[in-house]
Amino acid sequence: MSAPTPNWWKTGTAYQVWPASYKDSNGDGIGDIQGLISTLPYLKKLGIDIVWLSPMYKSPQKDFGYDISDYQDVDPQFGTLADLDELIKKCHDMGMKLLLDLVINHTSDQHKWFLESKKDKTNEKADWYIWRDAKMVDGKRHPPNNWRSIFGGSAWEWVEERGQYYLHLFVPEQPDLNWELDEVRQAIYREAISFWLDRGVDGFRVDTCNLYSKNTSYPDAPIVLMGEEYQPAEAHFVNGPRMHEWLKEQREQVLDKYGDVAMVGELPGTDAAEVLKYVAAEVRELSCVFDFDVVSLGGRHGAGVKKHQVHKHDLPSFKQAIGKQQDLTRGTTAWSTAFLENHDQARSLNRFATADPKYREKAAKMLATLLGCLTGTLFIYQGQEIGMVNMPDSWGIEEIKDPDSLNAYHDVMHRHDGEPLWLEKAMAGIRRVARDNARTPVHWDSSKHGGFTTGEPWMRVHDLYPEINVADQEKNPSSPLNYWRKMIEIRQKYAELAVFGDFETWDFLEPDSFTFTKENKSNGYEKKKLLTFLSFSDEVQPLHFPPDCKGKEMELLISNVDEPGKHLTPWEARVYLVSL
């Protein structure tokens, strides 16, 4: 009896496109859907099976499309519904699937539902958002509680028209929907989900999908940030009491009508036991999840941690976070993802390896090797395949576009009265972990603006585009781009081990190297293992051989050096197929 065919979203390699910075087709300086369509052959050649397109919906762009004013239309800067239909068709014609972003915790404050809701307390959509009366203290109006927005400041915004505050967990222009109301959920299912599945999309990356259910008593959060008016309140809105009920309802009432729809959930602030409640196959809620422990290293998503307070992690912490994500599938029916970059994170070379020009390309291949050998659905972010890096240190606050970064900078400025040393710390934090790092335009060639646009780009193109670009790497057989192609081929050839195997770290406490194996005692691989050696150091490192691999027949599958020797050279990677 043969093994069952795995779901398409388990075996595929996905590529995230953040449209504004991907490829501009009409010279207006903003990436668009036609630009993406023009690169589909490139993505196919890379080995991509799934394209994830970040929000392209109609939006005032207060949070780069995550503030949606119309779920059923495309923002004019990105194209038209006809363009999106063409993208769906061309992806399918080339054997690729398409995921859209599903942003349904909140809408834009320009959405027709909110414009109606804010008019007064008696209109038919009056309760579609979360409204509360002011708290009066000494005759002065205050927000209903002390919750801090994820982007800083109060999570409540006053509307004079209605005489109440509304909740926004993100920027003020993103009011949270009231999921407690059945008619709200049905409208979301109809307009945001069914509309696109009817047009042929294959699934969604589900934005902040553990935030819908809040503690409806809206109590004050405990004070953990002394001297600050607004406090982190994640305990009252992350993994709330009705989350599982609603995700099951969504699956049963909507998704089941369309077959094997992929729902890739974003689950910030969630431990492994809680993740399983969302993603075990039998619960039928999410297909797989993004676990954030790796990209949160150094405290990025700790309660109230500011950008300038994020610190450099050590390699054992990195291994532990990788292990948590890998162990999610061990002995369970759950599925996970493997990623190091997305639109909300700094570039992986800077965060987890080195952007030193001496080692940059070698380190990019090393991280490609790591990701290519991890269990779960592999997600690559635009530009990662050519080794794009963080913004240059020479850039100042005037180049920053993201409201999260700007809020962080201005928070430090106001809290510390513009003291120059504090502003330097704020800027250092932004350069290290800001979302802007991932949002500089993709470098397609060495022409002006890196071939991203023939016009003036909406955001400055990285200064290194003449050195790091697709066209030059296409011509170089040893480039990071061509290494990624080989790595994806190996991942697919040995999928039973690389994609589905059990993960084991062998040198957990080593601070400079990472050795792990992948094993799958089924489907003809009982006597085989993948053995991966990685260097995270500028110095030569010894090899740490697992006991059962010593003296065994080993076939070198891939390496980022021409002739692997007795030791690991700086930032070296190699993968062996071991016959036990």
PDB file of N, CA and C in Angstrom, residues 369 373 483 531-535 543 545 556-561 563-569 572-576:
ATOM      1  N   THR A 369      20.873  26.775   2.725  1.00  0.00           N
ATOM      2  CA  THR A 369      21.056  25.355   3.056  1.00  0.00           C
ATOM      3  C   THR A 369      20.243  24.986   4.286  1.00  0.00           C
ATOM      4  N   CYS A 373      16.714  22.402   4.285  1.00  0.00           N
ATOM      5  CA  CYS A 373      16.717  21.109   4.971  1.00  0.00           C
ATOM      6  C   CYS A 373      15.709  21.036   6.120  1.00  0.00           C
ATOM      7  N   TYR A 483      22.494  28.956  -6.352  1.00  0.00           N
ATOM      8  CA  TYR A 483      22.581  28.021  -5.222  1.00  0.00           C
ATOM      9  C   TYR A 483      21.195  27.697  -4.687  1.00  0.00           C
ATOM     10  N   LEU A 531      22.507  14.787   6.785  1.00  0.00           N
ATOM     11  CA  LEU A 531      23.387  15.358   7.806  1.00  0.00           C
ATOM     12  C   LEU A 531      23.833  16.734   7.319  1.00  0.00           C
ATOM     13  N   THR A 532      23.504  17.767   8.088  1.00  0.00           N
ATOM     14  CA  THR A 532      23.795  19.146   7.689  1.00  0.00           C
ATOM     15  C   THR A 532      24.778  19.782   8.663  1.00  0.00           C
ATOM     16  N   PHE A 533      25.845  20.326   8.122  1.00  0.00           N
ATOM     17  CA  PHE A 533      26.834  21.088   8.899  1.00  0.00           C
ATOM     18  C   PHE A 533      26.752  22.555   8.479  1.00  0.00           C
ATOM     19  N   LEU A 534      26.675  23.463   9.443  1.00  0.00           N
ATOM     20  CA  LEU A 534      26.614  24.889   9.151  1.00  0.00           C
ATOM     21  C   LEU A 534      27.576  25.644  10.058  1.00  0.00           C
ATOM     22  N   SER A 535      28.309  26.575   9.483  1.00  0.00           N
ATOM     23  CA  SER A 535      29.162  27.464  10.285  1.00  0.00           C
ATOM     24  C   SER A 535      28.497  28.829  10.418  1.00  0.00           C
ATOM     25  N   LEU A 543      34.213  19.849  12.810  1.00  0.00           N
ATOM     26  CA  LEU A 543      32.955  19.165  12.520  1.00  0.00           C
ATOM     27  C   LEU A 543      32.510  18.341  13.729  1.00  0.00           C
ATOM     28  N   PHE A 545      30.435  15.227  14.448  1.00  0.00           N
ATOM     29  CA  PHE A 545      29.768  14.094  13.812  1.00  0.00           C
ATOM     30  C   PHE A 545      28.835  13.394  14.802  1.00  0.00           C
ATOM     31  N   LEU A 556      28.027  13.643  -0.593  1.00  0.00           N
ATOM     32  CA  LEU A 556      27.856  15.090  -0.495  1.00  0.00           C
ATOM     33  C   LEU A 556      26.792  15.536  -1.505  1.00  0.00           C
ATOM     34  N   LEU A 557      25.701  16.122  -1.011  1.00  0.00           N
ATOM     35  CA  LEU A 557      24.626  16.574  -1.902  1.00  0.00           C
ATOM     36  C   LEU A 557      24.807  18.018  -2.340  1.00  0.00           C
ATOM     37  N   ILE A 558      25.282  18.869  -1.433  1.00  0.00           N
ATOM     38  CA  ILE A 558      25.456  20.280  -1.773  1.00  0.00           C
ATOM     39  C   ILE A 558      26.397  20.914  -0.755  1.00  0.00           C
ATOM     40  N   SER A 559      27.153  21.903  -1.213  1.00  0.00           N
ATOM     41  CA  SER A 559      28.014  22.676  -0.328  1.00  0.00           C
ATOM     42  C   SER A 559      28.234  24.047  -0.951  1.00  0.00           C
ATOM     43  N   ASN A 560      28.501  25.034  -0.103  1.00  0.00           N
ATOM     44  CA  ASN A 560      28.797  26.377  -0.626  1.00  0.00           C
ATOM     45  C   ASN A 560      30.297  26.621  -0.774  1.00  0.00           C
ATOM     46  N   VAL A 561      31.098  25.541  -0.698  1.00  0.00           N
ATOM     47  CA  VAL A 561      32.520  25.620  -1.039  1.00  0.00           C
ATOM     48  C   VAL A 561      32.817  24.559  -2.087  1.00  0.00           C
ATOM     49  N   GLU A 563      35.512  22.535  -2.403  1.00  0.00           N
ATOM     50  CA  GLU A 563      36.092  21.290  -1.898  1.00  0.00           C
ATOM     51  C   GLU A 563      36.013  21.267  -0.375  1.00  0.00           C
ATOM     52  N   PRO A 564      34.935  20.736   0.175  1.00  0.00           N
ATOM     53  CA  PRO A 564      34.823  20.646   1.637  1.00  0.00           C
ATOM     54  C   PRO A 564      35.965  19.818   2.216  1.00  0.00           C
ATOM     55  N   GLY A 565      36.545  20.328   3.302  1.00  0.00           N
ATOM     56  CA  GLY A 565      37.690  19.646   3.891  1.00  0.00           C
ATOM     57  C   GLY A 565      37.408  19.082   5.266  1.00  0.00           C
ATOM     58  N   LYS A 566      38.460  18.967   6.061  1.00  0.00           N
ATOM     59  CA  LYS A 566      38.357  18.350   7.390  1.00  0.00           C
ATOM     60  C   LYS A 566      37.598  19.243   8.361  1.00  0.00           C
ATOM     61  N   HIS A 567      37.620  20.552   8.136  1.00  0.00           N
ATOM     62  CA  HIS A 567      36.961  21.506   9.026  1.00  0.00           C
ATOM     63  C   HIS A 567      35.988  22.392   8.239  1.00  0.00           C
ATOM     64  N   LEU A 568      35.146  23.088   8.968  1.00  0.00           N
ATOM     65  CA  LEU A 568      34.247  24.064   8.348  1.00  0.00           C
ATOM     66  C   LEU A 568      34.973  25.401   8.230  1.00  0.00           C
ATOM     67  N   THR A 569      35.059  25.913   7.020  1.00  0.00           N
ATOM     68  CA  THR A 569      35.585  27.254   6.827  1.00  0.00           C
ATOM     69  C   THR A 569      34.507  28.261   7.241  1.00  0.00           C
ATOM     70  N   GLU A 572      30.585  28.235   6.166  1.00  0.00           N
ATOM     71  CA  GLU A 572      30.428  27.097   5.249  1.00  0.00           C
ATOM     72  C   GLU A 572      29.155  26.313   5.570  1.00  0.00           C
ATOM     73  N   ALA A 573      28.627  25.662   4.536  1.00  0.00           N
ATOM     74  CA  ALA A 573      27.487  24.759   4.687  1.00  0.00           C
ATOM     75  C   ALA A 573      27.723  23.534   3.827  1.00  0.00           C
ATOM     76  N   ARG A 574      27.304  22.405   4.348  1.00  0.00           N
ATOM     77  CA  ARG A 574      27.334  21.184   3.529  1.00  0.00           C
ATOM     78  C   ARG A 574      26.269  20.222   4.006  1.00  0.00           C
ATOM     79  N   VAL A 575      25.730  19.459   3.060  1.00  0.00           N
ATOM     80  CA  VAL A 575      24.687  18.471   3.363  1.00  0.00           C
ATOM     81  C   VAL A 575      25.104  17.132   2.778  1.00  0.00           C
ATOM     82  N   TYR A 576      25.089  16.102   3.620  1.00  0.00           N
ATOM     83  CA  TYR A 576      25.417  14.741   3.192  1.00  0.00           C
ATOM     84  C   TYR A 576      24.179  13.852   3.275  1.00  0.00           C
TER      85      TYR A 576
END
